[in-house]
Short mmCIF file of C-alpha atoms in Angstrom, two decimals:
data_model
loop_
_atom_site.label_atom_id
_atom_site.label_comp_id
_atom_site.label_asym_id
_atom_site.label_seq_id
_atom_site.Cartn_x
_atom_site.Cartn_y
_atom_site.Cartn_z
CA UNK A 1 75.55 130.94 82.96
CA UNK A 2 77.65 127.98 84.16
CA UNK A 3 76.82 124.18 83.45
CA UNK A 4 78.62 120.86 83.96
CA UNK A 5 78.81 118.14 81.85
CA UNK A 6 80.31 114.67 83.58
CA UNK A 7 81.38 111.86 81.68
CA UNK A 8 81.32 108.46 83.75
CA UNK A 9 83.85 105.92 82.50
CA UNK A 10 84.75 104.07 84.98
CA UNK A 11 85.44 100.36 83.42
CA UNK A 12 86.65 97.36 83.69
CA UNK A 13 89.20 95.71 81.40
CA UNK A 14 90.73 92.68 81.51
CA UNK A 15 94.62 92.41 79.51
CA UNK A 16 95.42 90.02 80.91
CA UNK A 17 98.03 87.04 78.86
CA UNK A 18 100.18 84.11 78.90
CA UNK A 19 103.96 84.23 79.14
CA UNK A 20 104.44 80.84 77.15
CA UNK A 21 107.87 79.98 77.89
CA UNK A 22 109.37 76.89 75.62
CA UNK A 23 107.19 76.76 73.26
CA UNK A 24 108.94 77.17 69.74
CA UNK A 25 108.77 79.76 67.01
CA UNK A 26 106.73 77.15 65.06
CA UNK A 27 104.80 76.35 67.75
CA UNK A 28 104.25 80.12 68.34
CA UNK A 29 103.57 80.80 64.38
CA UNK A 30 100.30 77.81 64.45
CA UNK A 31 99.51 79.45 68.09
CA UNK A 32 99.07 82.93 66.40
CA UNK A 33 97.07 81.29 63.44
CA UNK A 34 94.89 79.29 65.31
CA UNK A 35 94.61 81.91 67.90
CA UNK A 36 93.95 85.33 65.19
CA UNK A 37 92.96 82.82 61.84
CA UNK A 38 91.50 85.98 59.88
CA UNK A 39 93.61 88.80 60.80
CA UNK A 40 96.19 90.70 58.27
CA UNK A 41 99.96 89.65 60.33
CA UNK A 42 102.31 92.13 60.23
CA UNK A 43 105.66 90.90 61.25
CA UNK A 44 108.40 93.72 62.55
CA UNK A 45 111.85 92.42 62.85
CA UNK A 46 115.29 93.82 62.95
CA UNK A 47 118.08 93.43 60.12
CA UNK A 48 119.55 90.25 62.35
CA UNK A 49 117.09 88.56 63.40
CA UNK A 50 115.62 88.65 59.71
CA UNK A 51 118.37 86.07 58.59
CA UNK A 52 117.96 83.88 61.13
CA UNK A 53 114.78 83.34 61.54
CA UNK A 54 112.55 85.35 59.41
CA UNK A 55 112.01 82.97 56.47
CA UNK A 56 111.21 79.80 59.10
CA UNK A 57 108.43 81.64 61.17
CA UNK A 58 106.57 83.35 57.85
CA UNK A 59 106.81 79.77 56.30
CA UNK A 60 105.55 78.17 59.75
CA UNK A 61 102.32 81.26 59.38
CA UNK A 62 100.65 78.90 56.71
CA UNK A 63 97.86 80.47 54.57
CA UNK A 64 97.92 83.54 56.35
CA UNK A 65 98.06 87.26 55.24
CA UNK A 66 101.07 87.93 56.19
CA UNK A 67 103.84 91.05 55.55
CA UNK A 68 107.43 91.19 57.05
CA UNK A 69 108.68 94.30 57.60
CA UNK A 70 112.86 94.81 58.41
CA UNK A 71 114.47 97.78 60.51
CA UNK A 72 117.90 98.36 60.52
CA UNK A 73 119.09 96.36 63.82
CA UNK A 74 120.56 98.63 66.79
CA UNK A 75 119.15 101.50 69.35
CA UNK A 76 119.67 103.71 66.68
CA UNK A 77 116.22 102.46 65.45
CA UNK A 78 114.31 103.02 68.18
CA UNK A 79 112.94 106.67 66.94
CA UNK A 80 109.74 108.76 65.65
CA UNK A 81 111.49 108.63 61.82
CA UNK A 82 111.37 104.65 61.75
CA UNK A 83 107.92 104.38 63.18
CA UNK A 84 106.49 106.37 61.24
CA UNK A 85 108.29 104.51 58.54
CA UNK A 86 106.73 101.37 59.60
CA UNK A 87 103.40 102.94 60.15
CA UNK A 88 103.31 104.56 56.12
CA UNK A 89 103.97 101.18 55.21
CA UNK A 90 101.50 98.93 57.41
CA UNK A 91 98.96 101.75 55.84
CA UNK A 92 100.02 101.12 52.58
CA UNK A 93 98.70 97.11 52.29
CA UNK A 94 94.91 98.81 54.03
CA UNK A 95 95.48 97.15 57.95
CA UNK A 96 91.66 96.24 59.78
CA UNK A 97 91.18 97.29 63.28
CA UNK A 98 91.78 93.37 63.65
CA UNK A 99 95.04 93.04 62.10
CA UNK A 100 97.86 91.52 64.16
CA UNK A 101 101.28 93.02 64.77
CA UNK A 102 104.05 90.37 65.64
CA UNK A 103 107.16 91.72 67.32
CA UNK A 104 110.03 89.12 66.27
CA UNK A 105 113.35 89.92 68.09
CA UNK A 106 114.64 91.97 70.78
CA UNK A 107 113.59 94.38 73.32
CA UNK A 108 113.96 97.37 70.52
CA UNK A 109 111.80 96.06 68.64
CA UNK A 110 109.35 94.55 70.98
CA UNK A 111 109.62 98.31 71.96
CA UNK A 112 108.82 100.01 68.68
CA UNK A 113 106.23 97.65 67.00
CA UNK A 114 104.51 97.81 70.43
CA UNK A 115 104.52 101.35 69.96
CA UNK A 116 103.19 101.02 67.01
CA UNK A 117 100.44 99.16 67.45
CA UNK A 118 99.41 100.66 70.41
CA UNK A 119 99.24 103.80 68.05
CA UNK A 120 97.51 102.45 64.89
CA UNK A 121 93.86 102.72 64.02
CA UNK A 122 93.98 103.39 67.60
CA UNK A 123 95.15 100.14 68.91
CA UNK A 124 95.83 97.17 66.89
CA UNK A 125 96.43 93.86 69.05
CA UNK A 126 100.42 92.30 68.82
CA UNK A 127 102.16 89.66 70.44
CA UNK A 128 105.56 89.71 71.49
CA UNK A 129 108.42 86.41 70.43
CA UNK A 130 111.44 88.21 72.15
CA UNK A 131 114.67 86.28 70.65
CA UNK A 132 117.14 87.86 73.37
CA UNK A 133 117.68 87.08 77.03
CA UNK A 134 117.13 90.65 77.83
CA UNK A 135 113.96 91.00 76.20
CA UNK A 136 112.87 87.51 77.64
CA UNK A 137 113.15 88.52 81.25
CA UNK A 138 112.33 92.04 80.74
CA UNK A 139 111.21 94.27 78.39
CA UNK A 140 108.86 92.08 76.52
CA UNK A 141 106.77 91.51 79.60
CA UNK A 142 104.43 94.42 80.96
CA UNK A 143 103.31 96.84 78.11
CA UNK A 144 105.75 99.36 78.45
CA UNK A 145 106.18 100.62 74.91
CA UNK A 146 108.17 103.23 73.29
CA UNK A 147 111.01 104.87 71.16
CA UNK A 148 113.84 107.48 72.05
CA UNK A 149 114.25 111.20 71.77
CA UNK A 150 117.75 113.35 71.47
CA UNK A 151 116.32 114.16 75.19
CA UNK A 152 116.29 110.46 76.81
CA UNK A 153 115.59 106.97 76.47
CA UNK A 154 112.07 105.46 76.15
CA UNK A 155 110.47 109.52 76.78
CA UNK A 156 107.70 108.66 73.95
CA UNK A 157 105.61 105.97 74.18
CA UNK A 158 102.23 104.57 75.97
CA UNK A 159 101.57 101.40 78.17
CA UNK A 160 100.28 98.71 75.86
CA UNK A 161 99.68 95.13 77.11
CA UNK A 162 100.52 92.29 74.16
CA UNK A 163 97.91 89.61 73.53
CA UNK A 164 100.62 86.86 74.30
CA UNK A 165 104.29 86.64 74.81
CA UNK A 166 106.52 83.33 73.22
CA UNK A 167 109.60 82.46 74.53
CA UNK A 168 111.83 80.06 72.69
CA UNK A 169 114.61 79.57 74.48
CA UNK A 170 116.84 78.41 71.45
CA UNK A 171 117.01 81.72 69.97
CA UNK A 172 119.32 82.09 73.32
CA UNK A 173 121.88 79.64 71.04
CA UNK A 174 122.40 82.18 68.72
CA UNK A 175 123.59 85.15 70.95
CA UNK A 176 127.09 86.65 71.11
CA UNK A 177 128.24 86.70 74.30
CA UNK A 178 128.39 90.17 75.29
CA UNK A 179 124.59 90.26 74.25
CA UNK A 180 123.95 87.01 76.92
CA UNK A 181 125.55 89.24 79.46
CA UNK A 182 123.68 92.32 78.13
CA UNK A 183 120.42 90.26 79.31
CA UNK A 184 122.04 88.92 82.45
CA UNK A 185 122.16 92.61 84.34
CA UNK A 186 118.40 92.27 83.88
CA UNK A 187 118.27 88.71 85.69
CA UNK A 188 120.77 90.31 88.20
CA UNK A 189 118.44 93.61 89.05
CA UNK A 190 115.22 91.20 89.49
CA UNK A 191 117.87 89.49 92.34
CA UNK A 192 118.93 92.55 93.31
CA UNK A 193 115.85 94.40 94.04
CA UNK A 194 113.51 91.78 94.83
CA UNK A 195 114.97 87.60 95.15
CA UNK A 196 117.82 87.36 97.39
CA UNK A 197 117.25 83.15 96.37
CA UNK A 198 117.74 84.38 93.19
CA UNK A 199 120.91 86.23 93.96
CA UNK A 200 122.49 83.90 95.63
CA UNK A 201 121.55 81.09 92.99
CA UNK A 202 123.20 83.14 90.35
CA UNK A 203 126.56 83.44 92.02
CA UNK A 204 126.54 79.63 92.58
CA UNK A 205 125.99 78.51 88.93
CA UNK A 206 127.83 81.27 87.10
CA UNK A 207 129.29 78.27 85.14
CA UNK A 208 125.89 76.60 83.91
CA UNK A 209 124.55 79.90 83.09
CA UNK A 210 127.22 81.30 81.11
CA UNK A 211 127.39 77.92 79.57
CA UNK A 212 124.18 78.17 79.15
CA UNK A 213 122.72 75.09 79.95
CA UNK A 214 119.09 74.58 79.27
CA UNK A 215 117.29 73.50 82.57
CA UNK A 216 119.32 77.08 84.49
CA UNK A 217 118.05 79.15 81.58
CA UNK A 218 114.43 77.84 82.21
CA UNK A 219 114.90 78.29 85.53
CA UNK A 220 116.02 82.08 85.84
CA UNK A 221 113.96 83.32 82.79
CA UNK A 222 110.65 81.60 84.92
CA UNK A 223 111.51 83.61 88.06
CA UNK A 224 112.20 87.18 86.70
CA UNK A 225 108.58 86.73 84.64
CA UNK A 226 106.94 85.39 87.92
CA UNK A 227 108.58 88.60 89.38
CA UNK A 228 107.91 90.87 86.57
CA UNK A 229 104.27 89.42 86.82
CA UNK A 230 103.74 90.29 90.54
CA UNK A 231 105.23 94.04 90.07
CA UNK A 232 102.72 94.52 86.87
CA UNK A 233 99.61 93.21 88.49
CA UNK A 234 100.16 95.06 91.16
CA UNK A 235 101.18 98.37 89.51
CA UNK A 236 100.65 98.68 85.88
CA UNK A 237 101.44 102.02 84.84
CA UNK A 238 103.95 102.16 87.24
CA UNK A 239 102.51 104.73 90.06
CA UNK A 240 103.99 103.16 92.94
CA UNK A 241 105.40 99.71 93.10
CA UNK A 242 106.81 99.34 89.67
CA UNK A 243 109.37 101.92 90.21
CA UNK A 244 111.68 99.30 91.27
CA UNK A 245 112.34 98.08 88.36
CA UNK A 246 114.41 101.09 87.34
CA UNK A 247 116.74 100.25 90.28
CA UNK A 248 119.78 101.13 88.24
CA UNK A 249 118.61 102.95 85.21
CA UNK A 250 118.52 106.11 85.80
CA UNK A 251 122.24 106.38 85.60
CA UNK A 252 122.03 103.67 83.07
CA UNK A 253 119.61 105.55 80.54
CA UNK A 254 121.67 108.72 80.88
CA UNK A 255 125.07 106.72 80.00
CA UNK A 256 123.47 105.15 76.57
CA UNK A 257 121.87 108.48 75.66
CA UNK A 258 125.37 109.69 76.75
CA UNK A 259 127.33 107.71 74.14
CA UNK A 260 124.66 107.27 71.57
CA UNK A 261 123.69 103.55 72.39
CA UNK A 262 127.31 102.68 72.05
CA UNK A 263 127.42 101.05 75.76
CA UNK A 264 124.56 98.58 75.41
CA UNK A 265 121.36 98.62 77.41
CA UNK A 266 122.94 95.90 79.67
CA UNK A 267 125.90 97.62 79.87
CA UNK A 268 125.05 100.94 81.08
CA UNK A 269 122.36 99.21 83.51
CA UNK A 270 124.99 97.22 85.11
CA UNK A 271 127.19 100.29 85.21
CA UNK A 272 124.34 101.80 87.13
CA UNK A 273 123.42 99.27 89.34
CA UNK A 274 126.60 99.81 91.21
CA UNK A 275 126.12 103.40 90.66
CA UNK A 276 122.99 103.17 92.28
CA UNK A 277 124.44 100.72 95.05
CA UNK A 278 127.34 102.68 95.28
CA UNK A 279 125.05 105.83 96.71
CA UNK A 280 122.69 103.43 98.79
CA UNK A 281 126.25 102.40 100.92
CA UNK A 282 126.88 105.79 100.98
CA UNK A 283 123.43 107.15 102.67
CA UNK A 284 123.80 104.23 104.91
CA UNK A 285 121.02 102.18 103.25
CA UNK A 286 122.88 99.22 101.56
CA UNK A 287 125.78 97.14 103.96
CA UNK A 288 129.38 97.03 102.24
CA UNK A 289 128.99 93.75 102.38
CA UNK A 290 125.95 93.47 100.13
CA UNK A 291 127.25 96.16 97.82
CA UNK A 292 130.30 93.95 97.45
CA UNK A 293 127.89 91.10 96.49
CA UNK A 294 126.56 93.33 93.69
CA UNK A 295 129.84 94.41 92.39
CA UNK A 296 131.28 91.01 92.17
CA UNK A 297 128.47 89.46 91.02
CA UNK A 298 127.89 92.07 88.10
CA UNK A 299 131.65 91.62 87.27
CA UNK A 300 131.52 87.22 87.25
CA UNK A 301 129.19 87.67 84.25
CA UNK A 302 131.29 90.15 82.13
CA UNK A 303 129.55 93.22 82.80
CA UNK A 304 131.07 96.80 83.60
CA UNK A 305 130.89 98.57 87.08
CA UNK A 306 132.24 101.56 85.86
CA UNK A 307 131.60 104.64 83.71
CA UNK A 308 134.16 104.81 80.59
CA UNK A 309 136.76 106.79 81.03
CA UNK A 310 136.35 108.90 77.88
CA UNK A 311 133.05 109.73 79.40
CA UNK A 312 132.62 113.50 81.54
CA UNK A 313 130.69 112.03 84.11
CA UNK A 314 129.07 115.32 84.73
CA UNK A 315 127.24 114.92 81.68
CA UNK A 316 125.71 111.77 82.85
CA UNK A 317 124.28 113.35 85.84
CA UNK A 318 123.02 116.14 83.70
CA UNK A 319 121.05 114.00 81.31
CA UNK A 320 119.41 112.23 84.60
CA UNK A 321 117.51 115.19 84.81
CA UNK A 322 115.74 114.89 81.41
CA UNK A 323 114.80 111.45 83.09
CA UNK A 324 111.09 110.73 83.12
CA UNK A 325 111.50 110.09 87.38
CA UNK A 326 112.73 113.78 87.56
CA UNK A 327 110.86 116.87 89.16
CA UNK A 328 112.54 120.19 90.26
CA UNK A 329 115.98 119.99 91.60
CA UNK A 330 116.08 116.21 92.21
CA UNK A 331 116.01 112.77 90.06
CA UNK A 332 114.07 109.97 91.98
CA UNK A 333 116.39 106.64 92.23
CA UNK A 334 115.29 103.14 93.10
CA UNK A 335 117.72 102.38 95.77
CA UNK A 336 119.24 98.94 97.95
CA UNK A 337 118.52 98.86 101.39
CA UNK A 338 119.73 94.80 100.96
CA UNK A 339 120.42 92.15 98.70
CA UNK A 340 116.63 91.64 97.66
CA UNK A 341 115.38 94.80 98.99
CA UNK A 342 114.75 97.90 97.43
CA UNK A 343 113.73 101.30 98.24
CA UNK A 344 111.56 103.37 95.84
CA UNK A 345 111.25 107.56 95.55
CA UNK A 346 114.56 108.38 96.68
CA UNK A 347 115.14 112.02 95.70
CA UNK A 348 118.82 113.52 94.99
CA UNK A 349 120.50 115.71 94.74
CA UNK A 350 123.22 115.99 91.35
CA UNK A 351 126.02 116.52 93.71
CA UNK A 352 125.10 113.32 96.28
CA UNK A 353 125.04 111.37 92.63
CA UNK A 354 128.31 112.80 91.01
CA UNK A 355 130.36 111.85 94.47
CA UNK A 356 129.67 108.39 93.61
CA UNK A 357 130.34 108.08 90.77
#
């Protein structure tokens, strides 16, 4: 005899947080007391950021419960081994479904302890203080959370909103400069894809931003969240609209898997932004003369436009089919149809990819 059981659970939840740009890692350590005064902190940082700001933020946590764990800094991190790592450890000092995971540095490890706590007890709440320009515009906004696999980039992981995200633009003082320009392909794709103001303001004051001035940095880092904000609340796990925020990484994922995180995140996204521009011209989508805009642009703030050499660029298409945008035959790109416009669910083919590259 056949019988059905439904289960209704249709709900309602409400994620929603601040983006709290300016405010100081002080000012964000007697936030998070105020705001979580009874919760066990667990603070996840990378080897780097550890020595330069570790010690200040725990000693700005007063009275708290507090632990500070360290990762090795680098991609190289961003795996099942280390977060499980974390995890035996976080177990270890007896967390509460209220305890409070802090991720304190870049977008790898805004990445990982986000995966973690999405994972622990079931969910544990964090906030994210991303200390890199990249993680500031990007990766520390939205819930995406995750760690690598041999296979791809970013193939395990969950969407996870933070409680809060702190920006404190100083930690921008501390940055080489190839990791500024690592964050600036980010700033460049929101222009790309979706801000043609934007594009056109950040090939008129290359100058301030490189040199970093503060007011430009406020500017640009307000505008990708407002951006990253509209493309979240309209699409949060990224069934539609989101999609064009991958506008070029596919090619860009496949190029860091391809030399083992060698070619930063930046890197291989700018690489693949004119990639990916490259094949819009070429289907007739983008103008020249926009695509020319991209590849100069990318190139005024020290980025590549070009695969490495040393690199079989078959094998980069190859790995864009272990890409999480990939069914059948074809990989999915976000493509240019303009400078500010972008075109989502384009399926090719390997060989229309490896023509342009």
């Amino acid at each position: 005899m056949k019988s059905n059981v439904h289960i209704r659970l249709r709900r309602v939840i409400d994620d929603s947080y601040d983006i709290r740009i300016g405010t100081s890692l002080p000012q964000a350590a007697r936030d998070i007391d105020r705001t979580f005064p009874h919760s066990l902190k667990f603070i996840i940082t990378d080897s780097n950021v550890e020595k330069l700001y570790a010690k200040s933020f725990l000693k700005a946590l007063k009275g708290s419960n507090t632990a500070c764990l360290v990762v090795p800094a680098g991609e190289s991190s961003k795996n099942l081994a280390t977060k499980q790592r974390l995890e035996d450890k976080i177990l270890s000092l007896r967390p509460r479904r209220d305890s409070l995971i802090v991720a304190l540095g870049g977008g790898m490890i805004g990445d990982l302890a986000g995966f973690v706590a999405a994972t622990m007890l079931r969910g544990v709440p964090f906030v994210q203080i991303p200390t890199t320009l990249l993680a500031q515009v990007d990766s520390s906004i939205g819930g995406k959370v995750a760690v690598d696999h041999p296979k791809g980039k970013n193939l395990i992981g969950a969407f996870y909103q933070p409680r809060r995200v702190y920006i404190d633009l100083q930690t921008l003082s501390t940055l080489s400069d190839a990791e500024f320009s690592n964050g600036m392909a980010e700033v460049i794709k929101y222009g790309a894809i979706m801000d043609n103001r934007l594009f056109s303001y950040l090939e008129k004051n290359i100058s301030s931003v490189l040199g970093r001035k503060s007011t430009t940095l406020n500017h640009i880092i307000r505008r990708c969240c407002e951006l990253k904000k509209f493309v979240v609340q309209k699409d949060e796990k990224e069934e539609g609209l989101r999609r064009i925020l991958n506008f070029g990484h596919t090619i860009g994922h496949a190029v860091e898997s391809r030399t083992r995180y060698r070619v930063s995140h930046g890197e291989a996204v700018a690489i693949g932004m004119v990639a990916e521009g490259r094949i819009s011209a070429a289907l007739g989508l983008l103008p020249r003369s926009h695509l020319r805009r991209l590849e100069n642009l990318i190139a005024a703030y020290g980025l590549p436009t070009s695969i490495p050499s040393s690199i079989d660029k078959r094998d980069v298409v190859r790995l864009t089919a272990s890409d999480k945008k990939a069914a059948g035959k074809r990989v999915y790109y976000t493509l240019l149809s303009a400078i500010g416009r972008a075109r989502v669910g384009v399926g090719l083919s390997s060989q229309q990819v490896l023509s342009q590259l």
